[in-house]
Amino acid sequence: MIINPSQSLIDEIIPHLNRTGKDCSSNLIVFPGKRPSHFLRKAIAQRIKGSFIPPVIFSMDEFVDFIYESGKREFPHPGGFAEAKAGAGRKIETIDAIAILYDLHRKALHPLGGDSFQTPDSFFPIGLKIYRDLEELFIEGVKPAMIKQIEPYTTEAIPEHALKGLQSLSFFYEQFYAAIEEKGLSTRSLRYRVVSEKNEDAELDSYKQIVFAGFYALTKYEKVLFKKLLEKENTLFIFQEGPGLEEKLSDLGIDKTYNTLPLIPSPPEIHFYSSPDTHGQVYALGKVIETGLGEIEHINEKTAIVLPVAETLFPLLRQGLSFLDETGYNISLGYPLHRTPVFGFLNSLMELITSMDDDRIYIPDYLKFVLHPYTKNIYYNGSAEITRITFHAIEEKLTESRTRTFATLQELEEDANLLNYVLEKAPKDEKGITKSAIKGHLKTVHLNTIEKFLSFENIRDFAEKCTGLLTYIFHNSTARLHPLFYPFSESFLRELEVISKSLLRDFAFNETVSYFTFFRKYIMTAYSPFEGAPLKGLQLLGFLETRNIRFDEVYILDANEEAIPATRKDDSILPFRARQILGIPTYIDRDKLAAYYFEILLKGAAKAHIFFIENDKKERSRFVEKLLWEKQKRDTSTDSKNYIQPVQYKVNLDNPVPADIAKTAGVTDYLKHFEYHATALDKYLACGLQFYYTYVLGLGKKEEVSGDIERIDIGKFVHKALAEYFKKRNGRQLKKADLNVEELSLLADKLFEEQYGKDPSGAAYLLKVQIKNRLKDILKKYYIPLIMEEQVAVLGTESRMAISEGPFHLKGFIDSIEKRGNKICIIDYKTGATSNRLKINFNKLDPDDRDSWDKAIGSLQLPFYLLLYSGKTGAKIRDLNAMFLLLGQSGISPKIEAPLFETGDEERRYGVLKNIIRRLLEEIVDPAQTFKAASDKKASCPDCGFKYICGTQWVVK
């Protein structure tokens, strides 16, 4: 029978069933896939109006397995290979096939790739391609000799390097299935091939009616089998009309014309939606469904959302269908395991182990692992709170010394300061929380996670330890309460069991990291099946899951090229031309298959909604283009835009200016008691809002342990090295003998070891060399020439000072105080190379014009330090000066000085700046003065951490 796509394949089967009352068990039904069986059983129940004994229903693979395994007698193994053993063995997993291929590869005289692919992890990807090719060749009846004979006919069509690959493939083809037979195993293709040659009457004669329904693309041995079954009186084949079917039926010897049912014109109502991204299309779909809920009583299994791209599933659930209860839909598709949070958890642990330096862990990777939701929510006395507090406190403490990049687990467990800090953070009313208890809990977590992954005996041991870790997390954390943890972890446990029982299980790698590489490559091929209640509510299906099922209304997402059809070049060792010559499917055949099922799906529906993404990277599917062209021809239109509903975002291009923030009485009181420093004044001068967010609200960028040595860390290191070096020379005039380059170098080594460890490598080592060279240059090219010209004495280093200036409390931290000749110099080290953003332009500064201050003053740091020093010591300004030393300049020389005063008019200019400082302080505490945004937004906003709060991210330099 050939039926029209608008007819239900399921409904057409039922009248042909042989039924005795409510007993349908004498019928055998075979579909290409598994899903239609659920719909058929429901349809029979509705027809019978009660319970019944169902027919035997198989997918094609299940049918072949049934026939293959039911006979215990010997039967010939076709194709010139060795004969199969009686009732031949279990069907192998892909990993077993790759293990056999790997063994053949290692024993080969001329292994594929020469010295490459010599370990299972490196061989796995190429082994996967080889196995897929072998199975295709085998199921299509290709003889090994045919592969060898390709070369004389294809020297021009196939490149030389590809021909070498074919020669290697023929070696595997000859050896692989012989090895399978010898081990008493079987593969999918082998089973198809054997069953196609087998006399299966004994297994099928007990059925009064056999129905094969909904088939289209067939392999050679499916065709052989079907031709035999077509001769049986009790066998019915039902096909659905669609593009390319006539050719497929011709291969079976069927003349399509003589039994085709009359075509029933039933064009579906099709709507098209264009979106710039995934979120736009799922939002539009949600709105269409939500609007339709008012027109129909409910959504049932006759409505399907088709997801050609599995990655769209969660945006759809969280955004597009958020208005539906989870019981209102059913999901049936495979979701990539490598995209799940369970893989993210395992991968973070593998990255941690990989980055270890002997027994020392890399702190950034350690924090990434312990702050994963599965780790930080491990129970302590039945609650996850203490573990969360512990690891977040550890994060805070390690961030304080973020230049510390490596530590052993024992060092963390025994660090008294760290444990005390955790104890301070713990709830005071929590019983049994002691430093010893926290230490014990930390050790337990380390023991059951990180330490278990430090070494493995073999692949089986690795898989079992992964299983143990997931089991530990399931029983000892809140992970099992997380959405979808159970199905995802269950899928991982199934895959880990396959690995632990595979033929690769006893292989041992030389390096621990190789286990991780192997596992990652394996998981890239694995999927987590969503198996809900198949007939419950709205159906969320993968593209092929829609086969043989008629839906009243369909919603197709991601109707783009590379999705429908999933057009990609063959992931194969066999070149395209070779596949054509050998008669095995190419990507062109897959595209035809997609076109057939796409048309069947649409023509079976009364209404269809097709969503696609259009941007500079994606274009709509060729199938969509065809549908639009048909509409254009019908309407004699040259423009397809009239048929497409665009999903557009409203973009607000207004550039908001942050509003002023008024001071409350509490804020004013707080500011009156605040200890002001130069940085705070600089922030206020540049932007009042930045001052407010930083010092009133206490907001700031979260510091992280990145593992990289940042500019601020370099600055702190240089400051500390110079301070410690000159501290030993305080109070005396510097002589050339005091400026000992070797001593400064040794001091730098000591400080570097304290912060970065004994043996820095890579970037840290290079930085150490650079810093030491720069410190040497500072002595040799700046300080030695300086003391040759004038007397220099160090009066203080890293000096902390605090004074009261009227009602205000001021404080500061001065890098170096030096007496140079008759003047005392306040020194501030800067690791930058220019003073442009630090200078004060007295020519532009008008003390009476408040608007000129932030434009003329780069920084008030030096005048603020002079105010501190003179206020603390009583020194006269005429005896003082202040300067920045720009240590980041390309070459060190006396030119690195950037003094505050250069003209000799120190007292007048200092008086102006002191008055400005005083007026700024009064302005800050004045309740009538609001906090205002920066007047020069180009200078302040682009690098400001609060630009998203203010809404000034639109400002660019």
JSON list of N, CA and C in Angstrom, two decimals, residues 4-32:
[
{"chain": "A", "resi": 4, "resn": "ASN", "atom": "N", "xyz": [-1.32, 8.52, 1.04]},
{"chain": "A", "resi": 4, "resn": "ASN", "atom": "CA", "xyz": [-1.01, 9.93, 0.93]},
{"chain": "A", "resi": 4, "resn": "ASN", "atom": "C", "xyz": [-0.46, 10.44, 2.26]},
{"chain": "A", "resi": 5, "resn": "PRO", "atom": "N", "xyz": [0.47, 11.41, 2.24]},
{"chain": "A", "resi": 5, "resn": "PRO", "atom": "CA", "xyz": [1.03, 11.93, 3.49]},
{"chain": "A", "resi": 5, "resn": "PRO", "atom": "C", "xyz": [-0.02, 12.52, 4.43]},
{"chain": "A", "resi": 6, "resn": "SER", "atom": "N", "xyz": [-1.15, 12.97, 3.90]},
{"chain": "A", "resi": 6, "resn": "SER", "atom": "CA", "xyz": [-2.17, 13.54, 4.77]},
{"chain": "A", "resi": 6, "resn": "SER", "atom": "C", "xyz": [-2.91, 12.48, 5.57]},
{"chain": "A", "resi": 7, "resn": "GLN", "atom": "N", "xyz": [-2.73, 11.21, 5.19]},
{"chain": "A", "resi": 7, "resn": "GLN", "atom": "CA", "xyz": [-3.35, 10.11, 5.93]},
{"chain": "A", "resi": 7, "resn": "GLN", "atom": "C", "xyz": [-2.43, 9.68, 7.06]},
{"chain": "A", "resi": 8, "resn": "SER", "atom": "N", "xyz": [-3.04, 9.20, 8.13]},
{"chain": "A", "resi": 8, "resn": "SER", "atom": "CA", "xyz": [-2.27, 8.74, 9.27]},
{"chain": "A", "resi": 8, "resn": "SER", "atom": "C", "xyz": [-1.80, 7.31, 9.03]},
{"chain": "A", "resi": 9, "resn": "LEU", "atom": "N", "xyz": [-0.50, 7.11, 9.06]},
{"chain": "A", "resi": 9, "resn": "LEU", "atom": "CA", "xyz": [0.07, 5.78, 8.89]},
{"chain": "A", "resi": 9, "resn": "LEU", "atom": "C", "xyz": [-0.44, 4.84, 9.98]},
{"chain": "A", "resi": 10, "resn": "ILE", "atom": "N", "xyz": [-0.54, 5.35, 11.19]},
{"chain": "A", "resi": 10, "resn": "ILE", "atom": "CA", "xyz": [-1.01, 4.55, 12.32]},
{"chain": "A", "resi": 10, "resn": "ILE", "atom": "C", "xyz": [-2.44, 4.07, 12.07]},
{"chain": "A", "resi": 11, "resn": "ASP", "atom": "N", "xyz": [-3.30, 4.99, 11.64]},
{"chain": "A", "resi": 11, "resn": "ASP", "atom": "CA", "xyz": [-4.71, 4.63, 11.41]},
{"chain": "A", "resi": 11, "resn": "ASP", "atom": "C", "xyz": [-4.85, 3.64, 10.26]},
{"chain": "A", "resi": 12, "resn": "GLU", "atom": "N", "xyz": [-3.96, 3.70, 9.27]},
{"chain": "A", "resi": 12, "resn": "GLU", "atom": "CA", "xyz": [-4.05, 2.79, 8.13]},
{"chain": "A", "resi": 12, "resn": "GLU", "atom": "C", "xyz": [-3.64, 1.37, 8.49]},
{"chain": "A", "resi": 13, "resn": "ILE", "atom": "N", "xyz": [-2.86, 1.21, 9.54]},
{"chain": "A", "resi": 13, "resn": "ILE", "atom": "CA", "xyz": [-2.41, -0.13, 9.94]},
{"chain": "A", "resi": 13, "resn": "ILE", "atom": "C", "xyz": [-3.55, -0.91, 10.60]},
{"chain": "A", "resi": 14, "resn": "ILE", "atom": "N", "xyz": [-4.33, -0.25, 11.42]},
{"chain": "A", "resi": 14, "resn": "ILE", "atom": "CA", "xyz": [-5.30, -0.93, 12.29]},
{"chain": "A", "resi": 14, "resn": "ILE", "atom": "C", "xyz": [-6.29, -1.82, 11.52]},
{"chain": "A", "resi": 15, "resn": "PRO", "atom": "N", "xyz": [-6.88, -1.37, 10.40]},
{"chain": "A", "resi": 15, "resn": "PRO", "atom": "CA", "xyz": [-7.84, -2.25, 9.71]},
{"chain": "A", "resi": 15, "resn": "PRO", "atom": "C", "xyz": [-7.24, -3.55, 9.20]},
{"chain": "A", "resi": 16, "resn": "HIS", "atom": "N", "xyz": [-5.94, -3.60, 9.04]},
{"chain": "A", "resi": 16, "resn": "HIS", "atom": "CA", "xyz": [-5.29, -4.79, 8.49]},
{"chain": "A", "resi": 16, "resn": "HIS", "atom": "C", "xyz": [-4.82, -5.76, 9.56]},
{"chain": "A", "resi": 17, "resn": "LEU", "atom": "N", "xyz": [-5.04, -5.42, 10.83]},
{"chain": "A", "resi": 17, "resn": "LEU", "atom": "CA", "xyz": [-4.63, -6.31, 11.90]},
{"chain": "A", "resi": 17, "resn": "LEU", "atom": "C", "xyz": [-5.57, -7.51, 12.00]},
{"chain": "A", "resi": 18, "resn": "ASN", "atom": "N", "xyz": [-4.98, -8.65, 12.28]},
{"chain": "A", "resi": 18, "resn": "ASN", "atom": "CA", "xyz": [-5.77, -9.85, 12.53]},
{"chain": "A", "resi": 18, "resn": "ASN", "atom": "C", "xyz": [-6.10, -9.88, 14.02]},
{"chain": "A", "resi": 19, "resn": "ARG", "atom": "N", "xyz": [-7.38, -9.81, 14.33]},
{"chain": "A", "resi": 19, "resn": "ARG", "atom": "CA", "xyz": [-7.77, -9.65, 15.74]},
{"chain": "A", "resi": 19, "resn": "ARG", "atom": "C", "xyz": [-8.83, -10.67, 16.10]},
{"chain": "A", "resi": 20, "resn": "THR", "atom": "N", "xyz": [-8.64, -11.30, 17.25]},
{"chain": "A", "resi": 20, "resn": "THR", "atom": "CA", "xyz": [-9.64, -12.19, 17.83]},
{"chain": "A", "resi": 20, "resn": "THR", "atom": "C", "xyz": [-10.14, -11.54, 19.11]},
{"chain": "A", "resi": 21, "resn": "GLY", "atom": "N", "xyz": [-11.29, -10.89, 19.03]},
{"chain": "A", "resi": 21, "resn": "GLY", "atom": "CA", "xyz": [-11.78, -10.14, 20.17]},
{"chain": "A", "resi": 21, "resn": "GLY", "atom": "C", "xyz": [-10.82, -9.01, 20.50]},
{"chain": "A", "resi": 22, "resn": "LYS", "atom": "N", "xyz": [-10.24, -9.08, 21.69]},
{"chain": "A", "resi": 22, "resn": "LYS", "atom": "CA", "xyz": [-9.30, -8.05, 22.10]},
{"chain": "A", "resi": 22, "resn": "LYS", "atom": "C", "xyz": [-7.85, -8.54, 22.04]},
{"chain": "A", "resi": 23, "resn": "ASP", "atom": "N", "xyz": [-7.65, -9.62, 21.35]},
{"chain": "A", "resi": 23, "resn": "ASP", "atom": "CA", "xyz": [-6.32, -10.20, 21.24]},
{"chain": "A", "resi": 23, "resn": "ASP", "atom": "C", "xyz": [-5.71, -9.87, 19.88]},
{"chain": "A", "resi": 24, "resn": "CYS", "atom": "N", "xyz": [-4.66, -9.04, 19.90]},
{"chain": "A", "resi": 24, "resn": "CYS", "atom": "CA", "xyz": [-3.96, -8.66, 18.66]},
{"chain": "A", "resi": 24, "resn": "CYS", "atom": "C", "xyz": [-2.57, -9.27, 18.58]},
{"chain": "A", "resi": 25, "resn": "SER", "atom": "N", "xyz": [-2.29, -10.25, 19.44]},
{"chain": "A", "resi": 25, "resn": "SER", "atom": "CA", "xyz": [-0.92, -10.75, 19.56]},
{"chain": "A", "resi": 25, "resn": "SER", "atom": "C", "xyz": [-0.46, -11.56, 18.37]},
{"chain": "A", "resi": 26, "resn": "SER", "atom": "N", "xyz": [-1.35, -11.89, 17.45]},
{"chain": "A", "resi": 26, "resn": "SER", "atom": "CA", "xyz": [-0.93, -12.65, 16.27]},
{"chain": "A", "resi": 26, "resn": "SER", "atom": "C", "xyz": [-0.38, -11.75, 15.17]},
{"chain": "A", "resi": 27, "resn": "ASN", "atom": "N", "xyz": [-0.23, -10.45, 15.48]},
{"chain": "A", "resi": 27, "resn": "ASN", "atom": "CA", "xyz": [0.28, -9.48, 14.52]},
{"chain": "A", "resi": 27, "resn": "ASN", "atom": "C", "xyz": [1.70, -9.05, 14.89]},
{"chain": "A", "resi": 28, "resn": "LEU", "atom": "N", "xyz": [2.53, -8.86, 13.87]},
{"chain": "A", "resi": 28, "resn": "LEU", "atom": "CA", "xyz": [3.89, -8.32, 14.05]},
{"chain": "A", "resi": 28, "resn": "LEU", "atom": "C", "xyz": [3.99, -7.04, 13.22]},
{"chain": "A", "resi": 29, "resn": "ILE", "atom": "N", "xyz": [4.31, -5.94, 13.90]},
{"chain": "A", "resi": 29, "resn": "ILE", "atom": "CA", "xyz": [4.42, -4.64, 13.24]},
{"chain": "A", "resi": 29, "resn": "ILE", "atom": "C", "xyz": [5.87, -4.17, 13.35]},
{"chain": "A", "resi": 30, "resn": "VAL", "atom": "N", "xyz": [6.43, -3.71, 12.23]},
{"chain": "A", "resi": 30, "resn": "VAL", "atom": "CA", "xyz": [7.81, -3.21, 12.24]},
{"chain": "A", "resi": 30, "resn": "VAL", "atom": "C", "xyz": [7.83, -1.79, 11.67]},
{"chain": "A", "resi": 31, "resn": "PHE", "atom": "N", "xyz": [8.38, -0.84, 12.45]},
{"chain": "A", "resi": 31, "resn": "PHE", "atom": "CA", "xyz": [8.58, 0.55, 12.02]},
{"chain": "A", "resi": 31, "resn": "PHE", "atom": "C", "xyz": [10.09, 0.80, 11.89]},
{"chain": "A", "resi": 32, "resn": "PRO", "atom": "N", "xyz": [10.48, 1.87, 11.19]},
{"chain": "A", "resi": 32, "resn": "PRO", "atom": "CA", "xyz": [11.92, 2.21, 11.16]},
{"chain": "A", "resi": 32, "resn": "PRO", "atom": "C", "xyz": [12.46, 2.51, 12.55]}
]
